[in-house]
């Protein structure tokens, strides 16, 4: 939102300088993005009238004969150059805001003694598609524009979605006035005439349009709007079009209510607000013909029993009924539409307009009549002396009264932590436009103003009191109360996830955060469970449903990194929610490349065992244990995949990415994944003293068939080792002679320790003999 400082001063005569104003806006919660001056035109940029336009054959330009106090001839390529309008003329020697200097020169073989300027060239806006058209009698020809366009500033502010009342100059001034500045209330008073209204108004669904008004004026002469109005419109980011259209935009920027003007002779019996019928189409003011949906709310022209589209309600009007040079009678629509209906249509058609921006957030339903009166006042000032405004208007009003909000000043003091006097709190709410009625001792019933759609509960009113008094006055101190028993432990899930993130980061993983959207096609393509939760209004075709697993997002992260030329190694993890039958937090991780130095069997440093080792280390850091048992999963390699048991509970899977998926995604081989459901089962936390006695160490090599998993051998050893086996670690896997084909040798380190004394070698040997017997009973050989 761009606010012209001089415009704001009309409502706040006591407004301080812009730098102090920025501080006051920040205190109100309005962030200032930029403050910049509006350039004052150079003394040699003057007002001129176009007397004649002479095309230059074959050059695509024309010569303009101008009256600038004396005759001046310039060459221009502007398509809107025409006799009878005023323009800004830069004479030789003039310096433009961008620093360029104008001189007499030949253009297309014709002498040009200056330059007729566009809004951008004059430093008044971004529009450069033609000359800035000014009223032909705005100033005496040759008058420097600096006499009208004096020093001014633009304050560009960021508007939060919950405060649509800030989307107007008056709305910003109104909030600033609550800090104690004097406010000039707008009181437009057009001259009205008792003339009959030639149209009616009808509404199909009052829930989509709960208020609709239609005003009438005749005797209009369409032309350019005044110089100062054009400068303000351009500074606010809007292009001047004509005095009628500019009056609608000016009144909207000033007071906040969008409106639309129609050529009154083109709206038949009147306007009918309804939803679109199947197959209907509409050509909007931007020249685009749009296929309409039954969910699109329309303004239609009624003719007999039929009605045809004349505009997308709250978004953009139709081209057939627009104001044109021959318009002499104007019908003005000022309405209030349901924000959700407008937002959906705007998104469906890819249209974002100043009107839709305001309606989507919530325009003031009670501000319609004042905004219409301001338009009629401007129209009479800008549209010629013969403009007659009808004293009556058409209106359908289905607004429902807002419920009052209970308010307790004592609650404000308890919540904020300060002692605000009761009358001071009520005074603040009144300055903000609220009406308070006493309900009893210390209790009030507060009616918020219609423009404050964000005030709905008592805490909203508390926040308003604190905002106006000043957040900086709230002391920083610890609360003096204890949490309710029901709140004890509520932060445990957050703390657990933070611990998990810290452990993963400590192992070298990099966290990624992906969108929670997916599509059925993507899930099928990557062999993930199909979605169960779909979006009614998807952002794109690739984001139509909520994800069911995390690994597809990690694979896309890897694709993007490889496409950017990153070499790796890659260790990625994400902690996020997935949506299958229920919403569940997951931990997903991906590995590609050599990430740990191999202690044995070179070539496995970046493979399955590396990722499994990192997972085991993560579990150890969280005081838990992990084991993996072989099991196939659709998206994993059938021979390199397994189910993960965390503290003996199955929580997810681990393995190599399926080769078919890797080939389809053009990923290199050697991508490994795991994904776990959260929260992870807690293990028993046991306190143990530091060992006081030495451990007895033994090594063991077991020959087993290739198909026997490590977990089975580990289980047998632990089952027969007795109570003093403290540590079991595999340190080698051997295949080859003298072992038979299809056999492998697993070598283990074993450590035995008694908690109260030193184990003797015969005792340890007896433990090993029991292990040997158990393995041989199973049919496995011991390499001695």
PDB file of N, CA, C and O in Angstrom, residues 518-534 545-549 579-581:
ATOM      1  N   UNK A 518       1.728 -33.238  -2.683  1.00  0.00           N
ATOM      2  CA  UNK A 518       2.148 -34.227  -3.675  1.00  0.00           C
ATOM      3  C   UNK A 518       1.000 -34.411  -4.657  1.00  0.00           C
ATOM      4  O   UNK A 518       0.063 -33.622  -4.684  1.00  0.00           O
ATOM      5  N   UNK A 519       1.073 -35.438  -5.458  1.00  0.00           N
ATOM      6  CA  UNK A 519       0.004 -35.763  -6.407  1.00  0.00           C
ATOM      7  C   UNK A 519      -0.093 -37.278  -6.521  1.00  0.00           C
ATOM      8  O   UNK A 519       0.882 -37.989  -6.237  1.00  0.00           O
ATOM      9  N   UNK A 520      -1.255 -37.808  -6.915  1.00  0.00           N
ATOM     10  CA  UNK A 520      -1.353 -39.264  -7.092  1.00  0.00           C
ATOM     11  C   UNK A 520      -0.348 -39.797  -8.093  1.00  0.00           C
ATOM     12  O   UNK A 520       0.188 -40.892  -7.937  1.00  0.00           O
ATOM     13  N   UNK A 521      -0.083 -38.991  -9.139  1.00  0.00           N
ATOM     14  CA  UNK A 521       0.871 -39.439 -10.161  1.00  0.00           C
ATOM     15  C   UNK A 521       2.267 -39.602  -9.574  1.00  0.00           C
ATOM     16  O   UNK A 521       2.974 -40.578  -9.862  1.00  0.00           O
ATOM     17  N   UNK A 522       2.672 -38.651  -8.744  1.00  0.00           N
ATOM     18  CA  UNK A 522       3.996 -38.738  -8.135  1.00  0.00           C
ATOM     19  C   UNK A 522       4.077 -39.933  -7.184  1.00  0.00           C
ATOM     20  O   UNK A 522       5.080 -40.655  -7.181  1.00  0.00           O
ATOM     21  N   UNK A 523       3.048 -40.144  -6.384  1.00  0.00           N
ATOM     22  CA  UNK A 523       3.058 -41.283  -5.460  1.00  0.00           C
ATOM     23  C   UNK A 523       3.151 -42.607  -6.210  1.00  0.00           C
ATOM     24  O   UNK A 523       3.914 -43.507  -5.835  1.00  0.00           O
ATOM     25  N   UNK A 524       2.382 -42.725  -7.281  1.00  0.00           N
ATOM     26  CA  UNK A 524       2.417 -43.957  -8.069  1.00  0.00           C
ATOM     27  C   UNK A 524       3.769 -44.134  -8.728  1.00  0.00           C
ATOM     28  O   UNK A 524       4.324 -45.235  -8.772  1.00  0.00           O
ATOM     29  N   UNK A 525       4.316 -43.032  -9.231  1.00  0.00           N
ATOM     30  CA  UNK A 525       5.593 -43.055  -9.920  1.00  0.00           C
ATOM     31  C   UNK A 525       6.714 -43.500  -8.991  1.00  0.00           C
ATOM     32  O   UNK A 525       7.615 -44.257  -9.391  1.00  0.00           O
ATOM     33  N   UNK A 526       6.676 -43.053  -7.715  1.00  0.00           N
ATOM     34  CA  UNK A 526       7.744 -43.364  -6.769  1.00  0.00           C
ATOM     35  C   UNK A 526       7.358 -44.480  -5.806  1.00  0.00           C
ATOM     36  O   UNK A 526       8.039 -44.713  -4.816  1.00  0.00           O
ATOM     37  N   UNK A 527       6.235 -45.163  -6.090  1.00  0.00           N
ATOM     38  CA  UNK A 527       5.794 -46.335  -5.337  1.00  0.00           C
ATOM     39  C   UNK A 527       5.521 -46.009  -3.868  1.00  0.00           C
ATOM     40  O   UNK A 527       5.808 -46.814  -2.967  1.00  0.00           O
ATOM     41  N   UNK A 528       4.978 -44.839  -3.630  1.00  0.00           N
ATOM     42  CA  UNK A 528       4.558 -44.447  -2.290  1.00  0.00           C
ATOM     43  C   UNK A 528       3.068 -44.727  -2.139  1.00  0.00           C
ATOM     44  O   UNK A 528       2.343 -44.844  -3.138  1.00  0.00           O
ATOM     45  N   UNK A 529       2.563 -44.827  -0.911  1.00  0.00           N
ATOM     46  CA  UNK A 529       1.116 -45.002  -0.742  1.00  0.00           C
ATOM     47  C   UNK A 529       0.347 -43.862  -1.400  1.00  0.00           C
ATOM     48  O   UNK A 529       0.777 -42.705  -1.368  1.00  0.00           O
ATOM     49  N   UNK A 530      -0.788 -44.172  -2.007  1.00  0.00           N
ATOM     50  CA  UNK A 530      -1.578 -43.151  -2.689  1.00  0.00           C
ATOM     51  C   UNK A 530      -2.201 -42.195  -1.673  1.00  0.00           C
ATOM     52  O   UNK A 530      -2.518 -42.572  -0.550  1.00  0.00           O
ATOM     53  N   UNK A 531      -2.405 -40.924  -2.067  1.00  0.00           N
ATOM     54  CA  UNK A 531      -2.952 -39.941  -1.128  1.00  0.00           C
ATOM     55  C   UNK A 531      -4.373 -40.276  -0.705  1.00  0.00           C
ATOM     56  O   UNK A 531      -5.140 -40.918  -1.427  1.00  0.00           O
ATOM     57  N   UNK A 532      -4.705 -39.789   0.479  1.00  0.00           N
ATOM     58  CA  UNK A 532      -6.076 -39.932   0.988  1.00  0.00           C
ATOM     59  C   UNK A 532      -6.715 -38.579   1.275  1.00  0.00           C
ATOM     60  O   UNK A 532      -7.921 -38.501   1.459  1.00  0.00           O
ATOM     61  N   UNK A 533      -5.902 -37.518   1.323  1.00  0.00           N
ATOM     62  CA  UNK A 533      -6.407 -36.168   1.597  1.00  0.00           C
ATOM     63  C   UNK A 533      -6.080 -35.283   0.405  1.00  0.00           C
ATOM     64  O   UNK A 533      -4.906 -35.085   0.082  1.00  0.00           O
ATOM     65  N   UNK A 534      -7.110 -34.756  -0.246  1.00  0.00           N
ATOM     66  CA  UNK A 534      -6.935 -33.952  -1.455  1.00  0.00           C
ATOM     67  C   UNK A 534      -7.304 -32.498  -1.188  1.00  0.00           C
ATOM     68  O   UNK A 534      -8.162 -32.189  -0.345  1.00  0.00           O
ATOM     69  N   UNK A 545      -2.587 -32.998  -3.414  1.00  0.00           N
ATOM     70  CA  UNK A 545      -2.930 -33.797  -2.236  1.00  0.00           C
ATOM     71  C   UNK A 545      -1.825 -33.671  -1.206  1.00  0.00           C
ATOM     72  O   UNK A 545      -0.741 -33.144  -1.484  1.00  0.00           O
ATOM     73  N   UNK A 546      -2.094 -34.154   0.004  1.00  0.00           N
ATOM     74  CA  UNK A 546      -1.097 -34.151   1.065  1.00  0.00           C
ATOM     75  C   UNK A 546      -0.246 -35.417   0.963  1.00  0.00           C
ATOM     76  O   UNK A 546      -0.742 -36.499   0.668  1.00  0.00           O
ATOM     77  N   UNK A 547       1.048 -35.260   1.213  1.00  0.00           N
ATOM     78  CA  UNK A 547       2.011 -36.347   1.021  1.00  0.00           C
ATOM     79  C   UNK A 547       1.747 -37.511   1.963  1.00  0.00           C
ATOM     80  O   UNK A 547       1.198 -37.342   3.052  1.00  0.00           O
ATOM     81  N   UNK A 548       2.183 -38.685   1.538  1.00  0.00           N
ATOM     82  CA  UNK A 548       2.019 -39.891   2.343  1.00  0.00           C
ATOM     83  C   UNK A 548       3.347 -40.422   2.865  1.00  0.00           C
ATOM     84  O   UNK A 548       3.357 -41.261   3.751  1.00  0.00           O
ATOM     85  N   UNK A 549       4.469 -39.968   2.301  1.00  0.00           N
ATOM     86  CA  UNK A 549       5.804 -40.342   2.766  1.00  0.00           C
ATOM     87  C   UNK A 549       6.729 -39.156   2.564  1.00  0.00           C
ATOM     88  O   UNK A 549       6.440 -38.247   1.767  1.00  0.00           O
ATOM     89  N   UNK A 579       0.493 -37.845   5.712  1.00  0.00           N
ATOM     90  CA  UNK A 579      -0.956 -37.958   5.877  1.00  0.00           C
ATOM     91  C   UNK A 579      -1.446 -39.201   5.153  1.00  0.00           C
ATOM     92  O   UNK A 579      -1.616 -39.194   3.930  1.00  0.00           O
ATOM     93  N   UNK A 580      -1.631 -40.281   5.910  1.00  0.00           N
ATOM     94  CA  UNK A 580      -2.216 -41.497   5.355  1.00  0.00           C
ATOM     95  C   UNK A 580      -3.600 -41.662   5.982  1.00  0.00           C
ATOM     96  O   UNK A 580      -4.463 -40.825   5.774  1.00  0.00           O
ATOM     97  N   UNK A 581      -3.821 -42.678   6.734  1.00  0.00           N
ATOM     98  CA  UNK A 581      -5.111 -42.766   7.443  1.00  0.00           C
ATOM     99  C   UNK A 581      -5.187 -41.742   8.563  1.00  0.00           C
ATOM    100  O   UNK A 581      -6.264 -41.255   8.905  1.00  0.00           O
TER     101      UNK A 581
END
